[in-house]
Tab-separated table of C-alpha atoms in Angstrom:
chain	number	residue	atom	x	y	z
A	1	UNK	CA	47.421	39.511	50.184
A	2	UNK	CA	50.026	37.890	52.336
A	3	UNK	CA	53.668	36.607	51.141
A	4	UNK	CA	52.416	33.160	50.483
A	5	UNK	CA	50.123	33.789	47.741
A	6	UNK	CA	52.297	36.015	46.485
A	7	UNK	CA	55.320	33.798	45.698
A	8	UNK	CA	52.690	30.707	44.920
A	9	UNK	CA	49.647	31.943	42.653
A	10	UNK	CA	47.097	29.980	41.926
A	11	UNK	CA	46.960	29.123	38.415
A	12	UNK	CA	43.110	28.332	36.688
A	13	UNK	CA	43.601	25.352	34.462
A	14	UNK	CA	40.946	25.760	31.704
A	15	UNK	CA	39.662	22.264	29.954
A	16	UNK	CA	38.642	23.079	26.436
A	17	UNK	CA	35.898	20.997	25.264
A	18	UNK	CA	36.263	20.108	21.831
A	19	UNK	CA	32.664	20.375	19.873
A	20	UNK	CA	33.821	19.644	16.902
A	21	UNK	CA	34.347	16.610	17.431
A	22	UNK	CA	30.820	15.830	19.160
A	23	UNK	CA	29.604	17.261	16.369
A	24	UNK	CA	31.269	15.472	13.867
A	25	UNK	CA	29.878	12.071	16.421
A	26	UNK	CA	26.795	13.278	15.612
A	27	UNK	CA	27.313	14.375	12.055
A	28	UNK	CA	28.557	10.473	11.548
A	29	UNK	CA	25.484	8.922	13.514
A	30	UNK	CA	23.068	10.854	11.282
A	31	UNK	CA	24.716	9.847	8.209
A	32	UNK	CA	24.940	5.781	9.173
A	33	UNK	CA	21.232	5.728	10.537
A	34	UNK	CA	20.354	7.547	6.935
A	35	UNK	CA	22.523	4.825	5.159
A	36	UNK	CA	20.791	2.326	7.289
A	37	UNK	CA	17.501	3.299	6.418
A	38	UNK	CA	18.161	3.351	2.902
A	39	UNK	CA	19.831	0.022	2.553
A	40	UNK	CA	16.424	-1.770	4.287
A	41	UNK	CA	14.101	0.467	2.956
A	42	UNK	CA	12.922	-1.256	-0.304
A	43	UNK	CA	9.288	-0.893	-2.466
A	44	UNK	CA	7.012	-3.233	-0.030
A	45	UNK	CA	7.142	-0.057	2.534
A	46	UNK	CA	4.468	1.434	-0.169
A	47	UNK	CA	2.235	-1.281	1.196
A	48	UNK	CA	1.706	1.247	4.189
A	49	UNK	CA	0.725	4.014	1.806
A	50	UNK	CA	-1.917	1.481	-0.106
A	51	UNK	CA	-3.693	0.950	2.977
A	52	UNK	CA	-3.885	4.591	4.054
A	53	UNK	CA	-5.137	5.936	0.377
A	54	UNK	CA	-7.654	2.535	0.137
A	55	UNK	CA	-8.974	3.916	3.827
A	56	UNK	CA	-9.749	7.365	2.660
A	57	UNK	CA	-10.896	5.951	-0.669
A	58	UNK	CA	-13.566	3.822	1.837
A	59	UNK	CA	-14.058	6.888	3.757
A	60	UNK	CA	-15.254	9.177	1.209
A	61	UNK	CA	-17.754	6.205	-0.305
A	62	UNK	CA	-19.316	5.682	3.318
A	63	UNK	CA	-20.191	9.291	4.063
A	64	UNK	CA	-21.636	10.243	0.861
A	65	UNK	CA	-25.183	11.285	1.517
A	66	UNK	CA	-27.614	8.421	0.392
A	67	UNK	CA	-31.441	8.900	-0.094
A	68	UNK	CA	-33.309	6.441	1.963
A	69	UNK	CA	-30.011	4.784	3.481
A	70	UNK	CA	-29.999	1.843	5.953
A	71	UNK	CA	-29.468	1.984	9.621
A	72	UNK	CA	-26.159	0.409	9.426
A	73	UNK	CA	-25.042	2.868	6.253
A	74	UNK	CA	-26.397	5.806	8.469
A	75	UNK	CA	-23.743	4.991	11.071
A	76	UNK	CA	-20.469	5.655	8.911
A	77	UNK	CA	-22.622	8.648	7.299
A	78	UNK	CA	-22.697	10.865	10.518
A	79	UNK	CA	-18.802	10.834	10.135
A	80	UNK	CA	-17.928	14.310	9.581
A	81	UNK	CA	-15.937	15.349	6.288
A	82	UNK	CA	-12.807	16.718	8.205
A	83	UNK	CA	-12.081	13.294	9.400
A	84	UNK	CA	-11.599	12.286	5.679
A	85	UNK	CA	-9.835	15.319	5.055
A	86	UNK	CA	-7.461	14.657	7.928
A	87	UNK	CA	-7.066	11.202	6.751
A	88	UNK	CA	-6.327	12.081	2.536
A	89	UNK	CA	-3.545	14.483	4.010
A	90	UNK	CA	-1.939	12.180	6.105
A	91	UNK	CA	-2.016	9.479	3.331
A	92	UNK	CA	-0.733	12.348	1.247
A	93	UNK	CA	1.975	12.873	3.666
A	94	UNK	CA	3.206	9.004	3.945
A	95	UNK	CA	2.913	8.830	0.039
A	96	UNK	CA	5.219	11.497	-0.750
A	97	UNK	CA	7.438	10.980	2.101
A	98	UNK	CA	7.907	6.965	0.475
A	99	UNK	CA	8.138	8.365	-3.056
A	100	UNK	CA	10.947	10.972	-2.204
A	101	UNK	CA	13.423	8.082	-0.122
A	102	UNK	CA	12.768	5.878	-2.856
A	103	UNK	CA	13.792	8.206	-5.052
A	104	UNK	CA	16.551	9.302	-3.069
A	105	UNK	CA	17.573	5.310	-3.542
A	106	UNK	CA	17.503	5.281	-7.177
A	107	UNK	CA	19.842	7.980	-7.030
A	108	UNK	CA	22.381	6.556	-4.575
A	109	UNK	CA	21.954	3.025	-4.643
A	110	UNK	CA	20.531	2.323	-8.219
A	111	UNK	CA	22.032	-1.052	-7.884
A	112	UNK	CA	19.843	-2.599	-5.006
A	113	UNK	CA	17.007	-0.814	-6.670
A	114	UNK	CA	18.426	-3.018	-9.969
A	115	UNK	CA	18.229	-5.644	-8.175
A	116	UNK	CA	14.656	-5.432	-6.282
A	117	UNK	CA	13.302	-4.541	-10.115
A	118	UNK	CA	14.782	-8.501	-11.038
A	119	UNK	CA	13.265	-10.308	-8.142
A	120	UNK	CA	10.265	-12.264	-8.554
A	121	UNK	CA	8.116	-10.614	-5.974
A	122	UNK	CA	10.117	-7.599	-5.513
A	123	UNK	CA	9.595	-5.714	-9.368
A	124	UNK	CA	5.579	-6.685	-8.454
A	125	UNK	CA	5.733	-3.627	-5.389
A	126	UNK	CA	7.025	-1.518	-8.617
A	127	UNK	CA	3.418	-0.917	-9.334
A	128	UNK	CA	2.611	0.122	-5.866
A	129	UNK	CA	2.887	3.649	-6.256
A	130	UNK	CA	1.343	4.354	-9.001
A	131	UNK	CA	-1.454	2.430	-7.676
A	132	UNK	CA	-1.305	4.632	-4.276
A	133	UNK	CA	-1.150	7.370	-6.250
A	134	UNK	CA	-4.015	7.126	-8.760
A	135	UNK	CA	-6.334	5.878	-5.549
A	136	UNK	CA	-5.554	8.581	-3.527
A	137	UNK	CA	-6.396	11.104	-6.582
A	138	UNK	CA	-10.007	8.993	-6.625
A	139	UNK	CA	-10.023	9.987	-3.220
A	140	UNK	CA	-9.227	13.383	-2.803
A	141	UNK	CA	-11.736	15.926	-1.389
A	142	UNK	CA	-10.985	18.918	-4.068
A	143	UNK	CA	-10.804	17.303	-7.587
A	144	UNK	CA	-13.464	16.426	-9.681
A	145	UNK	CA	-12.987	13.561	-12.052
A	146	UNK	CA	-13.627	15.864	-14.836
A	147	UNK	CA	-11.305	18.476	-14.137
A	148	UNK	CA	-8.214	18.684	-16.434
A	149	UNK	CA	-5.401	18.379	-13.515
A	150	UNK	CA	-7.236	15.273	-13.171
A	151	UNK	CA	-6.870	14.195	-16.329
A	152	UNK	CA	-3.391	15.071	-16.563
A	153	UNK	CA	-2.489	13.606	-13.095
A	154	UNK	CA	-4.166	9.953	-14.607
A	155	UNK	CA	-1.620	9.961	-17.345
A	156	UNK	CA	1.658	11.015	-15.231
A	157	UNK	CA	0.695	7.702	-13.015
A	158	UNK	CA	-0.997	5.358	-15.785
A	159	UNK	CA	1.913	5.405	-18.494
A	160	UNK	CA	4.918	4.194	-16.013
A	161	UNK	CA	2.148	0.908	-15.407
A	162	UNK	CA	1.694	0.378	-18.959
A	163	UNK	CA	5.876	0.282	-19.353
A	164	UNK	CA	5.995	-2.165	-16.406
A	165	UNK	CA	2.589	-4.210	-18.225
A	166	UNK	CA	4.473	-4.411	-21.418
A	167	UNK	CA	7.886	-5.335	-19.879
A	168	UNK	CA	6.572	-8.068	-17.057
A	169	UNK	CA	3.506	-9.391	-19.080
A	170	UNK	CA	5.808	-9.701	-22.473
A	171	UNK	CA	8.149	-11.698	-20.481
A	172	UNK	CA	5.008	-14.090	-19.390
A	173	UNK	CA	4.189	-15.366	-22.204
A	174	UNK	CA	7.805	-15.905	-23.844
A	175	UNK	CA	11.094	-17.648	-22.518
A	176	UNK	CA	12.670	-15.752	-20.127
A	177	UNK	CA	13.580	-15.421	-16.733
A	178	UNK	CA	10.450	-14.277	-15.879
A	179	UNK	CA	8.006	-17.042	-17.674
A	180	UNK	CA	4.951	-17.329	-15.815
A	181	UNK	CA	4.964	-20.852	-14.436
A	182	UNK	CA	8.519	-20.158	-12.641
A	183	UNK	CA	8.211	-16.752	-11.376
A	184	UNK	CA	3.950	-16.762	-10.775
A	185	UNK	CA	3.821	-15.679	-7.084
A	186	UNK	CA	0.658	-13.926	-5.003
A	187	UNK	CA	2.471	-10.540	-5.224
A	188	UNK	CA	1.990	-10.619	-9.216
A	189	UNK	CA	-1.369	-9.827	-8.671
A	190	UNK	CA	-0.567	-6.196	-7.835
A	191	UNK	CA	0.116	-5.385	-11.582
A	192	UNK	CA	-3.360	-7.153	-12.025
A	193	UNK	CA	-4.756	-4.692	-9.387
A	194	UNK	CA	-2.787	-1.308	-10.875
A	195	UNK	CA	-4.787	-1.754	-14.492
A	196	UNK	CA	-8.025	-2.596	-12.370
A	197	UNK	CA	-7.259	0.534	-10.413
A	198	UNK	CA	-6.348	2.648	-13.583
A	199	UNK	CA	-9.833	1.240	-15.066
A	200	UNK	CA	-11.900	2.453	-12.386
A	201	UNK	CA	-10.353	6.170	-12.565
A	202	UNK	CA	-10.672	6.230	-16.542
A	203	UNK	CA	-14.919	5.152	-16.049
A	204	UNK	CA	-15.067	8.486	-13.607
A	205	UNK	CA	-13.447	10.723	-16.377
A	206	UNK	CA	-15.933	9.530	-18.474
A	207	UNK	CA	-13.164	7.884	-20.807
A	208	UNK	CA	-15.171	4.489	-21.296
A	209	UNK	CA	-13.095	3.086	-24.072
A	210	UNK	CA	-10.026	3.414	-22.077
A	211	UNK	CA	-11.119	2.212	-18.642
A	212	UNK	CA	-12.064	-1.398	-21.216
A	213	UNK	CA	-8.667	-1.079	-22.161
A	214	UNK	CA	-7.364	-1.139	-18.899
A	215	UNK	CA	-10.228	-3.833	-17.479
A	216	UNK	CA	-9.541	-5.998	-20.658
A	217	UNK	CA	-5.518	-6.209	-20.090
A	218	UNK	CA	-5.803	-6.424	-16.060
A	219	UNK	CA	-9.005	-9.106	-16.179
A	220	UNK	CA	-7.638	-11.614	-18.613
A	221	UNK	CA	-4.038	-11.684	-17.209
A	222	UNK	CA	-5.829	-11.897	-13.570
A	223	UNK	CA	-7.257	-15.434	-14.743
A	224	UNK	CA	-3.916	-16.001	-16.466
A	225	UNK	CA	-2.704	-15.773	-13.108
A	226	UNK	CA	-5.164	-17.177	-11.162
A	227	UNK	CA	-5.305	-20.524	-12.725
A	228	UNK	CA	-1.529	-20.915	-12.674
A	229	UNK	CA	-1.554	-20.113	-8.486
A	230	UNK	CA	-4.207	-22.588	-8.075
A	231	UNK	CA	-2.463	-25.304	-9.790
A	232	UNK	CA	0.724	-24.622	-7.205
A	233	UNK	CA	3.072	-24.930	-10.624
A	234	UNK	CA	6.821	-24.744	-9.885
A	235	UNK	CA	6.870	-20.951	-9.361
A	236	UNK	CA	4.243	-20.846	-6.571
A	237	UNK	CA	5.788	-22.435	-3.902
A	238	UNK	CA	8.694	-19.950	-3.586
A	239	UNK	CA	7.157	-17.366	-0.893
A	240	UNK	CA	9.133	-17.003	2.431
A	241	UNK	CA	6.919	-18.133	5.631
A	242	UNK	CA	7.073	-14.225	6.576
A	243	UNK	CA	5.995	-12.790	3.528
A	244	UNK	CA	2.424	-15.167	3.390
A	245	UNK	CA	0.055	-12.280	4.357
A	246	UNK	CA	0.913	-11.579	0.738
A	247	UNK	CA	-1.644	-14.009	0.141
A	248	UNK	CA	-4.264	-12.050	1.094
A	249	UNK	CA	-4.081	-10.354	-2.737
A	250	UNK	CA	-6.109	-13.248	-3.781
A	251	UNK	CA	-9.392	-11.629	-2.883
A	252	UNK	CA	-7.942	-8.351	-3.428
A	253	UNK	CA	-7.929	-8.338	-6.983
A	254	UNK	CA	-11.507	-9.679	-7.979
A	255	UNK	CA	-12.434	-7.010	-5.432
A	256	UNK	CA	-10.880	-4.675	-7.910
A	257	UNK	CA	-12.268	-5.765	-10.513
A	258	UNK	CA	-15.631	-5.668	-9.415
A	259	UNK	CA	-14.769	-2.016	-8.237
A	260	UNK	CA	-13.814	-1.027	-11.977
A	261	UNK	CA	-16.701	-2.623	-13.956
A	262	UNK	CA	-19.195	-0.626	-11.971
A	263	UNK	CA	-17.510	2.588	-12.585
A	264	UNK	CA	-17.486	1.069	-16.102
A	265	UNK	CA	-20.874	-0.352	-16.510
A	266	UNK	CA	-22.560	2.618	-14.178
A	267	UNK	CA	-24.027	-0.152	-11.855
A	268	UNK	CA	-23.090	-3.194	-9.723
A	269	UNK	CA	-24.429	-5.520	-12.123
A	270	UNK	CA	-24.517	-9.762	-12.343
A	271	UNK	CA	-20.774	-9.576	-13.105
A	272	UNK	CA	-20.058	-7.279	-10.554
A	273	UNK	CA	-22.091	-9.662	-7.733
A	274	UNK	CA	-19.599	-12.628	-9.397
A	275	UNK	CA	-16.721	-11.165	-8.681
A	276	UNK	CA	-17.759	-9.782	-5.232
A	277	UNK	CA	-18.896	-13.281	-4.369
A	278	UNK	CA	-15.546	-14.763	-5.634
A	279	UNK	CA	-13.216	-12.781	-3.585
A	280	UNK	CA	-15.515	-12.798	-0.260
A	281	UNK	CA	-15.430	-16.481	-0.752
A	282	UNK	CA	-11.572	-16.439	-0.553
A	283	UNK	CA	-11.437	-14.450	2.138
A	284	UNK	CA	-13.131	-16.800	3.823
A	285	UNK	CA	-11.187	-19.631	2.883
A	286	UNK	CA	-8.161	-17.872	3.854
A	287	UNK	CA	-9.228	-16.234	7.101
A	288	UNK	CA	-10.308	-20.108	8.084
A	289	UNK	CA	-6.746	-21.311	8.200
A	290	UNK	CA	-4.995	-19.169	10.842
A	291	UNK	CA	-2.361	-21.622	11.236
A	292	UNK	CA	-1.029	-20.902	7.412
A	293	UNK	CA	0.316	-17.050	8.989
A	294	UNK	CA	1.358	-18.397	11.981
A	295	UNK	CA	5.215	-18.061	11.436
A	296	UNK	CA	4.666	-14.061	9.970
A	297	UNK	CA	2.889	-12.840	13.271
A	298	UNK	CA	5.393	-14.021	15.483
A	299	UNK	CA	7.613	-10.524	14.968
A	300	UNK	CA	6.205	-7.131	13.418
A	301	UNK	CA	7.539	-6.886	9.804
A	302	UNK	CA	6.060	-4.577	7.021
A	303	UNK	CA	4.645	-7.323	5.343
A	304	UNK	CA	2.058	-7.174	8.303
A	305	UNK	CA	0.589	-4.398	6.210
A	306	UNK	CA	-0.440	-6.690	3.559
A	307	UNK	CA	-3.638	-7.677	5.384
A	308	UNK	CA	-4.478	-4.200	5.137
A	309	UNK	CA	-5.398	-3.231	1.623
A	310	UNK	CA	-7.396	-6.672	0.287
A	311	UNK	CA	-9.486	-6.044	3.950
A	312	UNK	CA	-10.215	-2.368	2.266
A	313	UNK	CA	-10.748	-3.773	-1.294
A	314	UNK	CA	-13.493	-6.119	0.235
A	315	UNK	CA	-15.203	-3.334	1.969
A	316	UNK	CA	-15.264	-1.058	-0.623
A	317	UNK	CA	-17.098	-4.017	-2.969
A	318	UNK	CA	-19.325	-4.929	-0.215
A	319	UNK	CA	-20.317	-1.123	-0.048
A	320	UNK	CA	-21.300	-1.087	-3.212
A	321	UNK	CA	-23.137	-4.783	-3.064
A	322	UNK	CA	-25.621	-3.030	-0.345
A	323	UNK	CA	-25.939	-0.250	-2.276
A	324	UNK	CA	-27.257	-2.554	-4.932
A	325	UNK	CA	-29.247	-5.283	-3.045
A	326	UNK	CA	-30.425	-3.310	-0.167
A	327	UNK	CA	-30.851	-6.349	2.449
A	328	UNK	CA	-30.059	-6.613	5.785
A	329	UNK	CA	-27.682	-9.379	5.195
A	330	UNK	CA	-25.663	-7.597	2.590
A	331	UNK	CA	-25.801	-4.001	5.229
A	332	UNK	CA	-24.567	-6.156	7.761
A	333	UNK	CA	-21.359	-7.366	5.733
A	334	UNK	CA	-20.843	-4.475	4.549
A	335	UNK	CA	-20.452	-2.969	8.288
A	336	UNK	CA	-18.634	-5.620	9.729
A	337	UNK	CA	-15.758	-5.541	6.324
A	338	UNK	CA	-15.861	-2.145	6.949
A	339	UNK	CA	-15.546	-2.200	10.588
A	340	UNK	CA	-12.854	-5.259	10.387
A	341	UNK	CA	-10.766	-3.132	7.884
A	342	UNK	CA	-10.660	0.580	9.455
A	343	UNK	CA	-9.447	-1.911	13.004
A	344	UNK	CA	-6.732	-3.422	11.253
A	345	UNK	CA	-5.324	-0.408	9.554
A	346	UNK	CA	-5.726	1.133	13.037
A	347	UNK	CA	-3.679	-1.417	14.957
A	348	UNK	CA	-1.315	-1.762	12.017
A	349	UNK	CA	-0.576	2.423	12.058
A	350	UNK	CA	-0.172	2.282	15.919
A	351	UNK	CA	2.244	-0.695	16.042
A	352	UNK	CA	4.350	0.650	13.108
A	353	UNK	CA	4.396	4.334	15.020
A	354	UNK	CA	5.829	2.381	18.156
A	355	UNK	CA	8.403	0.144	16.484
A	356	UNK	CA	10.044	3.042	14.264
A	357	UNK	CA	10.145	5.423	17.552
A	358	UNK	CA	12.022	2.363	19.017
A	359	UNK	CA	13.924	1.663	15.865
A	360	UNK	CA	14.934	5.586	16.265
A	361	UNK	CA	15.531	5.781	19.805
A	362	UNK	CA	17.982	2.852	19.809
A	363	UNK	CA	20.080	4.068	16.448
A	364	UNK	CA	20.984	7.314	17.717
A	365	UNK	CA	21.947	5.910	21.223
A	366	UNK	CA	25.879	6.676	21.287
């Protein structure tokens, strides 16, 4: 080592890095994106789980095993189980992963929650899960209707409808700020569609006089309902342009309907054929006027999702009109509901995948 070095060392300046306080970045970025989340996330987001549970429900009709089948049933038949398997679970998955962030809202923001159970369409989406829930327990691969969880499982999701019958449907037919004429929107049909739902699951236990409980409260107030939409009163003209593929519930709920008396009834009888006919005759009239959802297809919202479940309620009617009628005609709408439905609920899961990796990807930029 020569003199030089000796009298002038070279000193190592060291650069701590501080990670606390990237982590602490990070730690903050988590916590807004979760606030974020659960300041937009609101009951309509169940309308993804509806469509999921409907799909299995329509998967686990088409490949039953039918004696002497037609061509066109054959086709869905030679589906093989796992795929409905595969398709309860994930619907299983989505369900409970909805139920536990709306929970987690109650808890921390009761207020907005407060406030979605006052507005007009908003306390209608309060029936949503119980409706997801009871469908995807018609659907599920491993219980039998008969069995006691079953049983059990139809009471832990019936009773919170009932409150929400007696508390909306009391309101209806008194003064109040919810009095039918004002507050009457397409979304009210949903608490039509949870008794219709809850109806269909009693006729499968084998509880008859409760499933014409259910039909009796869900039918009457659905022509309640239905007369006071078509006269476009003062409460009916109150829907957003983005939320109109709400107004696809109009053929949802006769669907229903038609659904739950044959589970009551045992067969798709005259009544059922009336209400099938009714609801595939406003599907028609809606699908004919492209121009009314114009405005809510021009950028992806969850109301998209909408389209979804009434597409599903059709199909599983139409299902059980072929079963019943056995024509070509009536094989051949069943297949192309059927077809239409599983294709929207499709693109719909695909487009909502890609806009919430996007959504993701661009909150936790820095």
């Amino acid at each position: 080592m020569d003199e030089n070095e000796k009298q002038h060392p070279e000193h190592h300046v060291e650069l701590p890095i501080d990670v606390s306080i990237t982590k602490t970045q990070s730690n903050c970025i988590q916590i807004k994106y979760l606030s974020s989340v659960m300041t937009q996330f609101h009951a309509g987001y169940f309308r993804i789980s509806l469509s999921l549970t409907s799909q299995a429900f329509l998967l686990k009709i088409l490949i039953e095993p039918i004696q002497d089948a037609h061509a066109l049933r054959r086709l869905f038949s030679s589906i093989p189980s796992s795929v409905h398997t595969l398709l309860w679970f994930l619907a299983l998955f989505i369900l409970a992963t909805l139920s536990f962030l709306y929970i987690l809202k109650c808890v921390l923001q009761f207020d907005m929650v407060k406030d979605e159970f006052l507005n007009h369409v908003g306390v209608n989406y309060l029936f949503v899960p119980w409706i997801c829930w009871l469908i995807l327990l018609e659907s599920s691969p491993f219980l039998s209707p008969r069995t006691l969880f079953f049983k059990i499982l139809w009471w832990v999701f019936v009773v919170p409808m009932v409150m929400l019958d007696v508390k909306i449907y009391g309101q209806w037919f008194t003064k109040g700020k919810r009095f039918l004429s004002v507050g009457a929107n397409p979304t009210s049909q949903l608490s039509v569609i949870g008794n219709l739902v809850g109806a269909q699951a009693a006729a499968q236990m084998g509880w008859k006089e409760s499933a014409l409980c259910m039909f009796s409260l869900g039918i009457v107030h659905y022509l309640v309902l239905f007369v006071t939409l078509y006269q476009r009163l003062a409460g009916n003209n109150n829907i957003p342009s983005m939320l109109r593929p709400v107004f696809f519930l109009f053929f949802a709920a006769p669907s229903m309907a038609s659904l739950a008396w044959n589970s009551i009834c045992g067969k798709f009888d005259t009544t059922c054929k009336m209400l099938f006919f009714l609801s595939f005759f406003l599907f028609l009239s809606l699908v004919s006027r492209p121009l009314l959802f114009k405005k809510s297809m021009k950028k992806f919202n969850v109301t998209w999702w909408a389209y979804s479940f009434p597409l599903t309620a059709l199909a599983l009617a139409s299902v059980e009109y072929a079963h019943e009628v056995k024509g070509i005609m009536a094989h051949t709408i069943m297949f192309l509901l059927s077809s239409v439905s599983v294709l929207v609920s499709l693109i719909l899961l695909l487009i909502t995948a890609i806009n919430i990796t996007k959504h993701a990807f661009t909150s936790f930029q820095p």
